[in-house]
């Protein structure tokens, strides 16, 4: 079995980070479906992707439930406060074998506070919360939390960041690897169980604070000491 | 004002990580006081440091309260479950202007669970908890959480890890910088407020999990995208 | 000094619980200012209070910032997700000596989840979070979390519930006592420091779950074993 | 099926709260096994129970693993820091169909801090943590957290406290009911899912604070508004 024919849906792909991922994957020749609550906005984002990476890009825009139904990998990139509502809205679109890749970070900024602080959700992490709002036969993986929108959208530059991938199903984590490696500069790091997303998500708030203190657009991280 | 004449006390310096730091600083020519509840154990650790880095090493061992009283920088490196008791035991030894550098990580392993999980203390982080158990005129800084004992003790190798330093007092954070830079391979990263130690501490549990999954002795981390 | 001439502002007094408190205090003859983002809605709520408890009720409606400026006691009764934004909006209206009584409960329902679960905010509790968004000379107290809107609005019945009052300033806690005792059936319980609001807030989620399991409109609680 | 012939094991029954429960159940004529790490201490506690409630009391003392193996209901009443180790030590003693009733409260006092504060464990609550350390076929229920040792040991007086019982298995919650009702003054309250133990456990810390502020030996709580 090969990963190549997989199609990714980016739910919330009109937002900064989701759009950045769509750009990167389209540039890598992947089939990308951009989802939005409003079809027209998704189509507009798809057109912007084509404008940026070329007309041969395989990218389409549609409503969230529609892109979920058509993809093998579903990336959820919405603000934390919209996560549950979005998952409820697409609840019936899932098909067995799909994977949900959750990027959500529960920043305090979601309800008027600071983007350098996180809240602790009852489920533990946003990713574990997501898992409570998809059918049981959908594997949930947390990933891509720590890459900022700026780094993704600067498509002429490599992204200098490891992607720590957490999920209870090791095979599902593995299926995310080629999507990580399709982005130049990104390295896949096995983050283990989904519960570890608690830590990986919170790292985003730390990086946002580092961006502010160092006046840089997109601090990232590398894990050192791994085998080559 | 120069940092050079500062003396560091490593409370809990007979433990793996504290001993590693003592080794590194002694090797760098710094004046190091190793503290322990039992003086003889501290002296023994000091002797081991000398055996490793040479007899000219400026290292001594004594009881915790004694080393606290004599140092400018006090590093606390004890297991989480001993943190409050240790701070209570040295409570009267502090002098104004000293800095407490807390390395404590509230691992679930502290009470029989897993070292890949953290607990959330009432104060927010172990470092913020420490701040509630020192006199008000002592600045508390969290640092060095993410460097494993193994990496520290392999003194012939560089430590491949950034040290994220958190503390409410920017001057206190700055005073920790030369101690970071005295360890080859370590880079100082300004972690901002003490409350950010919540995230930095939890990162240790993530790195421990990575060590296990990748079968490596000491994964670390680098922040990318910072100015050179 | 007597508490009688104090005026209460109920920010968010058009919501179910805030309106219930306004009703109770108006019925007790207190001077009540109902606040809303939209003046007309506040005036409408004030009219409803008069319709319910009689035209002699001393109740007025106005914009949030206006009622904050005119009250001695300011009760904040808005959904969790609006708490910080509301406090930012009235930030300049405060005068020294005023007390903020925060009723906010960080229910998961605030962002699409369950009302029987709470999230843990960075500040510890919603009340501690509130304290970070008012001027330093405003005392913050958490109270009234555990009385449901239904019990408050059934003004012909007593409210069968203790009110646990938390706040770092004991005098401020005490100033809330007459407002508790103005509601028939309510008893003041000294909840100690503001940080204890973490527990008291979460109790609301437990009571909501009990309401559901027992199919009752408003479970409450009594502390037993106190001196008479 | 009747609950009467059930036997309760109180692991940690030599501690204040566990001993209090053993006393109460022995007084009610139930069959009680007191467990301890050291058999002699358990036997001593059993003798004290007999001295207090009469020689006809059906109470025995033995090692923890032994009493677990012989009981239908196993009550775990050990300090938080000993919970995981105790469960690991009795791991092989369980038989299908048994119920674990966890009383553990993760007080900050467990590691040198205050008994009026709780820590948040990775699993969510101490009860959920317990569930990760028993075989899968053992139902875990959280209960009896809010009754202090003093109230239990004053066997000539009723205990003025509701017992909120949380557990994912409704039948298991129900099997705890007769053990609640065997203690005069205690009322069973259905606390719903095990996850709700997070709130019920933390309530204990609040009650301890109330004990201190009001200088009373054992504040408890009653839920109001329930059907009669």
PDB file of N, CA and C in Angstrom, chain A residues 3-38:
ATOM      1  N   UNK A   3       1.212   5.600   0.098  1.00  0.00           N
ATOM      2  CA  UNK A   3       0.518   6.776   0.622  1.00  0.00           C
ATOM      3  C   UNK A   3       0.176   7.773  -0.496  1.00  0.00           C
ATOM      4  N   UNK A   4       0.834   7.658  -1.627  1.00  0.00           N
ATOM      5  CA  UNK A   4       0.733   8.712  -2.646  1.00  0.00           C
ATOM      6  C   UNK A   4      -0.694   9.102  -3.007  1.00  0.00           C
ATOM      7  N   UNK A   5      -1.583   8.159  -3.270  1.00  0.00           N
ATOM      8  CA  UNK A   5      -2.883   8.594  -3.754  1.00  0.00           C
ATOM      9  C   UNK A   5      -3.764   9.220  -2.681  1.00  0.00           C
ATOM     10  N   UNK A   6      -3.258   9.394  -1.504  1.00  0.00           N
ATOM     11  CA  UNK A   6      -4.094   9.984  -0.463  1.00  0.00           C
ATOM     12  C   UNK A   6      -4.436  11.437  -0.792  1.00  0.00           C
ATOM     13  N   UNK A   7      -5.587  11.801  -0.319  1.00  0.00           N
ATOM     14  CA  UNK A   7      -6.067  13.166  -0.492  1.00  0.00           C
ATOM     15  C   UNK A   7      -6.218  13.783   0.886  1.00  0.00           C
ATOM     16  N   UNK A   8      -5.771  15.013   1.042  1.00  0.00           N
ATOM     17  CA  UNK A   8      -5.913  15.664   2.330  1.00  0.00           C
ATOM     18  C   UNK A   8      -7.028  16.707   2.267  1.00  0.00           C
ATOM     19  N   UNK A   9      -7.830  16.731   3.291  1.00  0.00           N
ATOM     20  CA  UNK A   9      -8.806  17.814   3.449  1.00  0.00           C
ATOM     21  C   UNK A   9      -8.297  18.723   4.559  1.00  0.00           C
ATOM     22  N   UNK A  10      -8.286  20.002   4.312  1.00  0.00           N
ATOM     23  CA  UNK A  10      -7.908  20.943   5.359  1.00  0.00           C
ATOM     24  C   UNK A  10      -9.162  21.706   5.788  1.00  0.00           C
ATOM     25  N   UNK A  11      -9.760  21.196   6.860  1.00  0.00           N
ATOM     26  CA  UNK A  11     -10.949  21.854   7.398  1.00  0.00           C
ATOM     27  C   UNK A  11     -10.483  23.122   8.116  1.00  0.00           C
ATOM     28  N   UNK A  12     -11.054  24.224   7.754  1.00  0.00           N
ATOM     29  CA  UNK A  12     -10.549  25.497   8.247  1.00  0.00           C
ATOM     30  C   UNK A  12      -9.363  25.962   7.418  1.00  0.00           C
ATOM     31  N   UNK A  13      -9.339  25.560   6.180  1.00  0.00           N
ATOM     32  CA  UNK A  13      -8.197  25.838   5.319  1.00  0.00           C
ATOM     33  C   UNK A  13      -8.154  27.273   4.809  1.00  0.00           C
ATOM     34  N   UNK A  14      -9.120  28.064   5.213  1.00  0.00           N
ATOM     35  CA  UNK A  14      -9.078  29.485   4.856  1.00  0.00           C
ATOM     36  C   UNK A  14      -8.375  30.293   5.948  1.00  0.00           C
ATOM     37  N   UNK A  15      -8.114  29.665   7.079  1.00  0.00           N
ATOM     38  CA  UNK A  15      -7.362  30.336   8.151  1.00  0.00           C
ATOM     39  C   UNK A  15      -5.878  30.335   7.844  1.00  0.00           C
ATOM     40  N   UNK A  16      -5.137  31.111   8.576  1.00  0.00           N
ATOM     41  CA  UNK A  16      -3.721  31.313   8.265  1.00  0.00           C
ATOM     42  C   UNK A  16      -2.907  30.025   8.229  1.00  0.00           C
ATOM     43  N   UNK A  17      -3.047  29.228   9.267  1.00  0.00           N
ATOM     44  CA  UNK A  17      -2.212  28.038   9.346  1.00  0.00           C
ATOM     45  C   UNK A  17      -2.694  26.960   8.378  1.00  0.00           C
ATOM     46  N   UNK A  18      -3.997  26.766   8.313  1.00  0.00           N
ATOM     47  CA  UNK A  18      -4.548  25.777   7.386  1.00  0.00           C
ATOM     48  C   UNK A  18      -4.211  26.129   5.949  1.00  0.00           C
ATOM     49  N   UNK A  19      -4.311  27.393   5.634  1.00  0.00           N
ATOM     50  CA  UNK A  19      -3.983  27.835   4.289  1.00  0.00           C
ATOM     51  C   UNK A  19      -2.506  27.573   3.998  1.00  0.00           C
ATOM     52  N   UNK A  20      -1.667  27.822   4.983  1.00  0.00           N
ATOM     53  CA  UNK A  20      -0.234  27.574   4.804  1.00  0.00           C
ATOM     54  C   UNK A  20       0.044  26.105   4.504  1.00  0.00           C
ATOM     55  N   UNK A  21      -0.629  25.226   5.200  1.00  0.00           N
ATOM     56  CA  UNK A  21      -0.441  23.795   4.931  1.00  0.00           C
ATOM     57  C   UNK A  21      -0.939  23.431   3.536  1.00  0.00           C
ATOM     58  N   UNK A  22      -2.084  23.981   3.169  1.00  0.00           N
ATOM     59  CA  UNK A  22      -2.633  23.706   1.838  1.00  0.00           C
ATOM     60  C   UNK A  22      -1.632  24.136   0.762  1.00  0.00           C
ATOM     61  N   UNK A  23      -1.061  25.304   0.953  1.00  0.00           N
ATOM     62  CA  UNK A  23      -0.042  25.813   0.026  1.00  0.00           C
ATOM     63  C   UNK A  23       1.111  24.824  -0.105  1.00  0.00           C
ATOM     64  N   UNK A  24       1.626  24.403   1.037  1.00  0.00           N
ATOM     65  CA  UNK A  24       2.800  23.525   1.036  1.00  0.00           C
ATOM     66  C   UNK A  24       2.496  22.190   0.362  1.00  0.00           C
ATOM     67  N   UNK A  25       1.345  21.623   0.683  1.00  0.00           N
ATOM     68  CA  UNK A  25       1.026  20.322   0.105  1.00  0.00           C
ATOM     69  C   UNK A  25       0.690  20.445  -1.382  1.00  0.00           C
ATOM     70  N   UNK A  26       0.036  21.513  -1.761  1.00  0.00           N
ATOM     71  CA  UNK A  26      -0.244  21.721  -3.183  1.00  0.00           C
ATOM     72  C   UNK A  26       1.073  21.866  -3.936  1.00  0.00           C
ATOM     73  N   UNK A  27       1.988  22.610  -3.338  1.00  0.00           N
ATOM     74  CA  UNK A  27       3.291  22.810  -3.979  1.00  0.00           C
ATOM     75  C   UNK A  27       4.026  21.476  -4.146  1.00  0.00           C
ATOM     76  N   UNK A  28       3.791  20.580  -3.199  1.00  0.00           N
ATOM     77  CA  UNK A  28       4.440  19.263  -3.250  1.00  0.00           C
ATOM     78  C   UNK A  28       3.696  18.307  -4.186  1.00  0.00           C
ATOM     79  N   UNK A  29       2.656  18.808  -4.836  1.00  0.00           N
ATOM     80  CA  UNK A  29       1.943  17.982  -5.807  1.00  0.00           C
ATOM     81  C   UNK A  29       0.843  17.120  -5.226  1.00  0.00           C
ATOM     82  N   UNK A  30       0.551  17.328  -3.939  1.00  0.00           N
ATOM     83  CA  UNK A  30      -0.496  16.528  -3.304  1.00  0.00           C
ATOM     84  C   UNK A  30      -1.879  17.041  -3.691  1.00  0.00           C
ATOM     85  N   UNK A  31      -2.850  16.168  -3.527  1.00  0.00           N
ATOM     86  CA  UNK A  31      -4.240  16.529  -3.793  1.00  0.00           C
ATOM     87  C   UNK A  31      -4.826  17.135  -2.518  1.00  0.00           C
ATOM     88  N   UNK A  32      -5.234  18.387  -2.601  1.00  0.00           N
ATOM     89  CA  UNK A  32      -5.647  19.134  -1.413  1.00  0.00           C
ATOM     90  C   UNK A  32      -7.070  19.655  -1.568  1.00  0.00           C
ATOM     91  N   UNK A  33      -7.875  19.363  -0.565  1.00  0.00           N
ATOM     92  CA  UNK A  33      -9.239  19.908  -0.524  1.00  0.00           C
ATOM     93  C   UNK A  33      -9.314  20.923   0.611  1.00  0.00           C
ATOM     94  N   UNK A  34      -9.630  22.149   0.266  1.00  0.00           N
ATOM     95  CA  UNK A  34      -9.751  23.183   1.297  1.00  0.00           C
ATOM     96  C   UNK A  34     -11.216  23.276   1.716  1.00  0.00           C
ATOM     97  N   UNK A  35     -11.436  23.162   3.031  1.00  0.00           N
ATOM     98  CA  UNK A  35     -12.805  23.237   3.529  1.00  0.00           C
ATOM     99  C   UNK A  35     -13.056  24.527   4.275  1.00  0.00           C
ATOM    100  N   UNK A  36     -14.289  24.960   4.215  1.00  0.00           N
ATOM    101  CA  UNK A  36     -14.710  26.147   4.962  1.00  0.00           C
ATOM    102  C   UNK A  36     -16.201  25.988   5.243  1.00  0.00           C
ATOM    103  N   UNK A  37     -16.693  26.751   6.202  1.00  0.00           N
ATOM    104  CA  UNK A  37     -18.141  26.723   6.418  1.00  0.00           C
ATOM    105  C   UNK A  37     -18.866  27.265   5.194  1.00  0.00           C
ATOM    106  N   UNK A  38     -18.181  28.193   4.508  1.00  0.00           N
ATOM    107  CA  UNK A  38     -18.777  28.829   3.341  1.00  0.00           C
ATOM    108  C   UNK A  38     -17.989  28.399   2.103  1.00  0.00           C
TER     109      UNK A  38
END
